[in-house]
Amino acid sequence: MTMTDPHTLTGAYALHALPDDERADFERHLSGCPSCAREVEEFEAAAARLALAASVPVRPAMRDEVLHRVGSVRQLTPGTTPVERVRRSKALGAGPARWALAACVAAAAVFGGTAVWQYDRAQDAQQRAAQAERQASDLAGVLAAPDAKSRTVRVAGGTGTVVVSAQRDRAVFVSSRMPEPPKGKVYQLWFDDGGTMRDAGLMDPARASQSVLMKGTVDGASGVGVTVEPAGGSAKPTSAPVTVLSMPS
């Protein structure tokens, strides 16, 4: 499809409202049009600011109702004089004007809803980043703890090490050159509570060497086990352990 005037699509692009083919065409235009690039940035900034304002959820049926009514509103012909517009407005009654205004309000609501969605995504990203930062800090705290103790075993050509801090009551599992699990599978960590295995989190199947802050507290566990489980993990081990490490003393 060929766009006759791509300069009119900056707002729709900023709100992610273009179909895939139009978006691809517009992005090619955008790479060579500084004015459109600047306008897109301004629209995105405005959307972010709108998201900070208080908003009232729109009824799910409002969009369909407004679009249905807008379809029945008569358009004035070009060149109509102000007097003719007043006369025609009186003849048509207040209804169409009211629904034209409602259409504008609905458009603003859609714009605001998109802005809120963008803001929520940004908030989610910030929360995930903060959570990752906390986990990294906790992991480093265990590894650097004055009372940290470790135990290492061979794991299928690589090594696995459990590091425990009694003061922090946390543990870290460190792998080095562990083989990749079978496709669709993942290594899952477990605390051994006297023969009962307690979920302690998943390892990244794409990384042969990694450090994982184990989920939950050590809470007196006697050891750590590693099993191969379906992607997403299991509530209980479904395979024989790849390795089992007793807690370092």
Short mmCIF file of C-alpha atoms in Angstrom, two decimals:
data_model
loop_
_atom_site.label_atom_id
_atom_site.label_comp_id
_atom_site.label_asym_id
_atom_site.label_seq_id
_atom_site.Cartn_x
_atom_site.Cartn_y
_atom_site.Cartn_z
CA MET A 1 0.00 0.00 0.00
CA THR A 2 1.29 3.48 -0.87
CA MET A 3 0.65 6.27 1.62
CA THR A 4 -0.43 9.52 0.00
CA ASP A 5 0.54 11.69 2.97
CA PRO A 6 2.64 9.94 5.64
CA HIS A 7 2.99 13.21 7.57
CA THR A 8 -0.57 12.74 8.85
CA LEU A 9 0.23 9.41 10.54
CA THR A 10 2.58 10.59 13.29
CA GLY A 11 -0.08 10.52 16.00
CA ALA A 12 -1.39 7.08 15.04
CA TYR A 13 2.15 5.73 14.92
CA ALA A 14 2.99 7.16 18.36
CA LEU A 15 -0.10 5.42 19.77
CA HIS A 16 0.71 2.09 18.08
CA ALA A 17 -2.54 2.36 16.10
CA LEU A 18 -1.23 1.56 12.61
CA PRO A 19 -1.62 -1.85 10.95
CA ASP A 20 1.62 -3.74 10.36
CA ASP A 21 1.91 -2.82 6.66
CA GLU A 22 1.26 0.89 7.25
CA ARG A 23 3.64 0.92 10.22
CA ALA A 24 6.42 -0.58 8.11
CA ASP A 25 5.84 2.01 5.34
CA PHE A 26 5.74 4.86 7.84
CA GLU A 27 8.95 3.73 9.56
CA ARG A 28 10.75 3.84 6.22
CA HIS A 29 9.44 7.37 5.75
CA LEU A 30 10.34 8.26 9.35
CA SER A 31 14.01 7.40 8.88
CA GLY A 32 14.34 10.22 6.36
CA CYS A 33 11.94 12.80 7.76
CA PRO A 34 13.29 14.77 10.76
CA SER A 35 10.05 16.76 11.17
CA CYS A 36 7.96 13.58 11.51
CA ALA A 37 10.52 12.05 13.88
CA ARG A 38 10.33 15.15 16.08
CA GLU A 39 6.52 15.10 15.98
CA VAL A 40 6.41 11.43 16.97
CA GLU A 41 8.67 12.18 19.94
CA GLU A 42 6.38 15.03 20.99
CA PHE A 43 3.28 12.80 20.73
CA GLU A 44 4.94 10.08 22.80
CA ALA A 45 6.01 12.62 25.42
CA ALA A 46 2.47 14.01 25.56
CA ALA A 47 1.07 10.50 25.97
CA ALA A 48 3.40 9.88 28.89
CA ARG A 49 2.36 13.14 30.56
CA LEU A 50 -1.32 12.36 30.07
CA ALA A 51 -0.79 9.04 31.77
CA LEU A 52 0.21 10.84 34.96
CA ALA A 53 -3.19 12.50 35.20
CA ALA A 54 -6.09 10.86 37.02
CA SER A 55 -8.31 8.89 34.69
CA VAL A 56 -11.75 7.32 34.87
CA PRO A 57 -12.18 3.91 33.19
CA VAL A 58 -14.38 4.06 30.10
CA ARG A 59 -17.30 1.67 29.87
CA PRO A 60 -16.41 -1.20 27.47
CA ALA A 61 -19.53 -0.48 25.36
CA MET A 62 -18.81 3.24 24.95
CA ARG A 63 -16.54 2.85 21.93
CA ASP A 64 -19.11 0.79 19.99
CA GLU A 65 -21.91 3.18 20.91
CA VAL A 66 -19.96 6.25 19.83
CA LEU A 67 -18.80 4.73 16.55
CA HIS A 68 -22.36 3.65 15.80
CA ARG A 69 -23.73 7.16 16.35
CA VAL A 70 -20.86 8.88 14.54
CA GLY A 71 -21.76 6.91 11.43
CA SER A 72 -25.15 8.63 11.34
CA VAL A 73 -23.82 12.23 11.68
CA ARG A 74 -24.16 14.26 8.47
CA GLN A 75 -21.10 16.14 7.26
CA LEU A 76 -21.37 19.77 6.15
CA THR A 77 -20.40 20.38 2.54
CA PRO A 78 -17.25 22.45 1.86
CA GLY A 79 -17.80 26.18 1.52
CA THR A 80 -20.89 26.33 3.71
CA THR A 81 -21.28 29.82 5.20
CA PRO A 82 -21.60 30.38 8.96
CA VAL A 83 -25.30 31.32 8.59
CA GLU A 84 -26.00 28.19 6.60
CA ARG A 85 -24.20 26.13 9.22
CA VAL A 86 -26.41 27.58 11.98
CA ARG A 87 -29.54 26.93 9.96
CA ARG A 88 -28.51 23.40 9.17
CA SER A 89 -27.59 22.81 12.81
CA LYS A 90 -31.07 23.94 13.88
CA ALA A 91 -32.63 21.74 11.24
CA LEU A 92 -30.63 18.74 12.30
CA GLY A 93 -31.18 19.37 16.02
CA ALA A 94 -28.71 19.17 18.87
CA GLY A 95 -28.27 15.40 18.68
CA PRO A 96 -25.62 15.15 15.94
CA ALA A 97 -23.57 17.97 17.45
CA ARG A 98 -23.75 16.28 20.80
CA TRP A 99 -22.56 12.99 19.34
CA ALA A 100 -19.81 14.71 17.37
CA LEU A 101 -18.61 16.11 20.69
CA ALA A 102 -18.91 12.64 22.19
CA ALA A 103 -16.74 11.31 19.39
CA CYS A 104 -14.04 13.81 20.32
CA VAL A 105 -14.34 12.81 23.96
CA ALA A 106 -14.12 9.15 22.99
CA ALA A 107 -11.02 9.82 20.91
CA ALA A 108 -9.46 11.59 23.88
CA ALA A 109 -10.39 8.64 26.08
CA VAL A 110 -8.75 6.21 23.66
CA PHE A 111 -5.65 8.42 23.55
CA GLY A 112 -5.57 8.62 27.32
CA GLY A 113 -6.13 4.87 27.64
CA THR A 114 -3.19 4.20 25.35
CA ALA A 115 -1.08 6.60 27.37
CA VAL A 116 -2.03 4.81 30.59
CA TRP A 117 -1.11 1.50 28.96
CA GLN A 118 2.27 2.90 27.96
CA TYR A 119 2.79 4.29 31.45
CA ASP A 120 1.84 0.94 33.02
CA ARG A 121 4.36 -0.83 30.82
CA ALA A 122 7.03 1.64 31.86
CA GLN A 123 6.08 1.11 35.52
CA ASP A 124 6.25 -2.66 35.07
CA ALA A 125 9.70 -2.34 33.50
CA GLN A 126 10.86 -0.18 36.41
CA GLN A 127 9.49 -2.67 38.93
CA ARG A 128 11.20 -5.57 37.16
CA ALA A 129 14.46 -3.62 37.07
CA ALA A 130 14.16 -2.82 40.78
CA GLN A 131 13.43 -6.47 41.56
CA ALA A 132 16.44 -7.59 39.51
CA GLU A 133 18.59 -5.05 41.32
CA ARG A 134 17.42 -6.34 44.71
CA GLN A 135 18.12 -9.93 43.68
CA ALA A 136 21.60 -9.00 42.44
CA SER A 137 22.26 -7.20 45.71
CA ASP A 138 21.05 -10.19 47.77
CA LEU A 139 23.12 -12.57 45.64
CA ALA A 140 26.26 -10.47 46.07
CA GLY A 141 25.53 -10.21 49.79
CA VAL A 142 25.52 -14.00 50.17
CA LEU A 143 28.71 -14.49 48.15
CA ALA A 144 30.52 -11.75 50.11
CA ALA A 145 29.10 -12.60 53.54
CA PRO A 146 31.79 -13.04 56.23
CA ASP A 147 30.27 -16.41 57.22
CA ALA A 148 29.78 -17.70 53.65
CA LYS A 149 30.67 -21.36 53.18
CA SER A 150 30.70 -23.38 49.96
CA ARG A 151 30.72 -26.91 48.61
CA THR A 152 31.52 -27.91 45.01
CA VAL A 153 30.77 -31.09 43.03
CA ARG A 154 31.26 -32.22 39.44
CA VAL A 155 28.14 -32.00 37.29
CA ALA A 156 28.28 -33.77 33.90
CA GLY A 157 31.56 -32.25 32.77
CA GLY A 158 31.03 -28.99 34.64
CA THR A 159 30.82 -27.98 38.27
CA GLY A 160 28.13 -26.88 40.67
CA THR A 161 28.79 -24.96 43.85
CA VAL A 162 26.42 -24.07 46.65
CA VAL A 163 27.32 -21.05 48.77
CA VAL A 164 25.47 -20.56 52.06
CA SER A 165 25.33 -17.70 54.57
CA ALA A 166 23.83 -18.73 57.90
CA GLN A 167 23.55 -15.10 59.01
CA ARG A 168 21.50 -14.21 55.93
CA ASP A 169 19.78 -17.61 55.83
CA ARG A 170 20.16 -17.59 52.04
CA ALA A 171 21.98 -19.71 49.48
CA VAL A 172 23.40 -19.22 45.98
CA PHE A 173 24.01 -21.92 43.38
CA VAL A 174 26.94 -21.27 41.04
CA SER A 175 27.33 -23.38 37.88
CA SER A 176 30.32 -23.56 35.57
CA ARG A 177 30.25 -25.18 32.12
CA MET A 178 27.15 -27.24 32.91
CA PRO A 179 25.74 -28.90 29.76
CA GLU A 180 22.60 -27.42 28.24
CA PRO A 181 19.43 -29.28 29.31
CA PRO A 182 17.38 -31.09 26.64
CA LYS A 183 15.11 -28.93 24.46
CA GLY A 184 11.98 -27.89 26.34
CA LYS A 185 13.60 -28.69 29.69
CA VAL A 186 15.19 -26.63 32.45
CA TYR A 187 17.40 -27.24 35.48
CA GLN A 188 15.43 -26.76 38.69
CA LEU A 189 16.98 -26.21 42.12
CA TRP A 190 15.64 -27.75 45.33
CA PHE A 191 16.29 -27.49 49.04
CA ASP A 192 16.42 -30.92 50.71
CA ASP A 193 14.33 -30.67 53.88
CA GLY A 194 15.08 -34.07 55.42
CA GLY A 195 14.12 -35.97 52.28
CA THR A 196 11.36 -33.59 51.16
CA MET A 197 12.40 -31.47 48.18
CA ARG A 198 11.39 -27.79 48.32
CA ASP A 199 11.36 -25.65 45.15
CA ALA A 200 14.29 -23.22 45.13
CA GLY A 201 13.95 -21.74 41.64
CA LEU A 202 14.99 -22.30 38.03
CA MET A 203 18.26 -21.89 36.19
CA ASP A 204 18.58 -20.20 32.80
CA PRO A 205 18.72 -23.06 30.27
CA ALA A 206 20.67 -20.91 27.79
CA ARG A 207 23.60 -20.25 30.14
CA ALA A 208 26.24 -22.85 30.95
CA SER A 209 27.76 -20.70 33.71
CA GLN A 210 25.63 -18.63 36.06
CA SER A 211 24.94 -17.65 39.65
CA VAL A 212 21.40 -18.12 40.94
CA LEU A 213 20.03 -16.72 44.19
CA MET A 214 18.01 -19.68 45.44
CA LYS A 215 14.35 -18.94 46.16
CA GLY A 216 13.38 -18.76 49.80
CA THR A 217 15.43 -19.17 52.96
CA VAL A 218 17.69 -22.10 53.75
CA ASP A 219 15.62 -22.75 56.89
CA GLY A 220 17.70 -25.68 58.11
CA ALA A 221 17.80 -27.57 54.79
CA SER A 222 20.33 -30.40 54.78
CA GLY A 223 21.28 -30.14 51.12
CA VAL A 224 20.62 -28.88 47.60
CA GLY A 225 19.47 -30.91 44.61
CA VAL A 226 19.31 -30.22 40.87
CA THR A 227 16.85 -31.98 38.55
CA VAL A 228 15.82 -31.67 34.91
CA GLU A 229 12.20 -30.53 34.65
CA PRO A 230 9.77 -29.37 31.95
CA ALA A 231 10.06 -25.68 30.99
CA GLY A 232 8.44 -23.60 33.72
CA GLY A 233 9.43 -26.04 36.45
CA SER A 234 7.53 -28.58 38.54
CA ALA A 235 5.88 -28.55 41.95
CA LYS A 236 7.81 -31.73 42.84
CA PRO A 237 10.82 -33.39 41.19
CA THR A 238 9.84 -35.55 38.20
CA SER A 239 13.30 -36.95 37.46
CA ALA A 240 16.30 -38.35 39.29
CA PRO A 241 18.65 -35.63 40.58
CA VAL A 242 21.48 -34.55 38.31
CA THR A 243 23.41 -33.85 41.48
CA VAL A 244 22.85 -33.53 45.22
CA LEU A 245 25.07 -31.43 47.47
CA SER A 246 25.06 -31.54 51.23
CA MET A 247 25.17 -28.17 52.92
CA PRO A 248 28.71 -26.98 53.70
CA SER A 249 29.57 -27.14 57.40
#
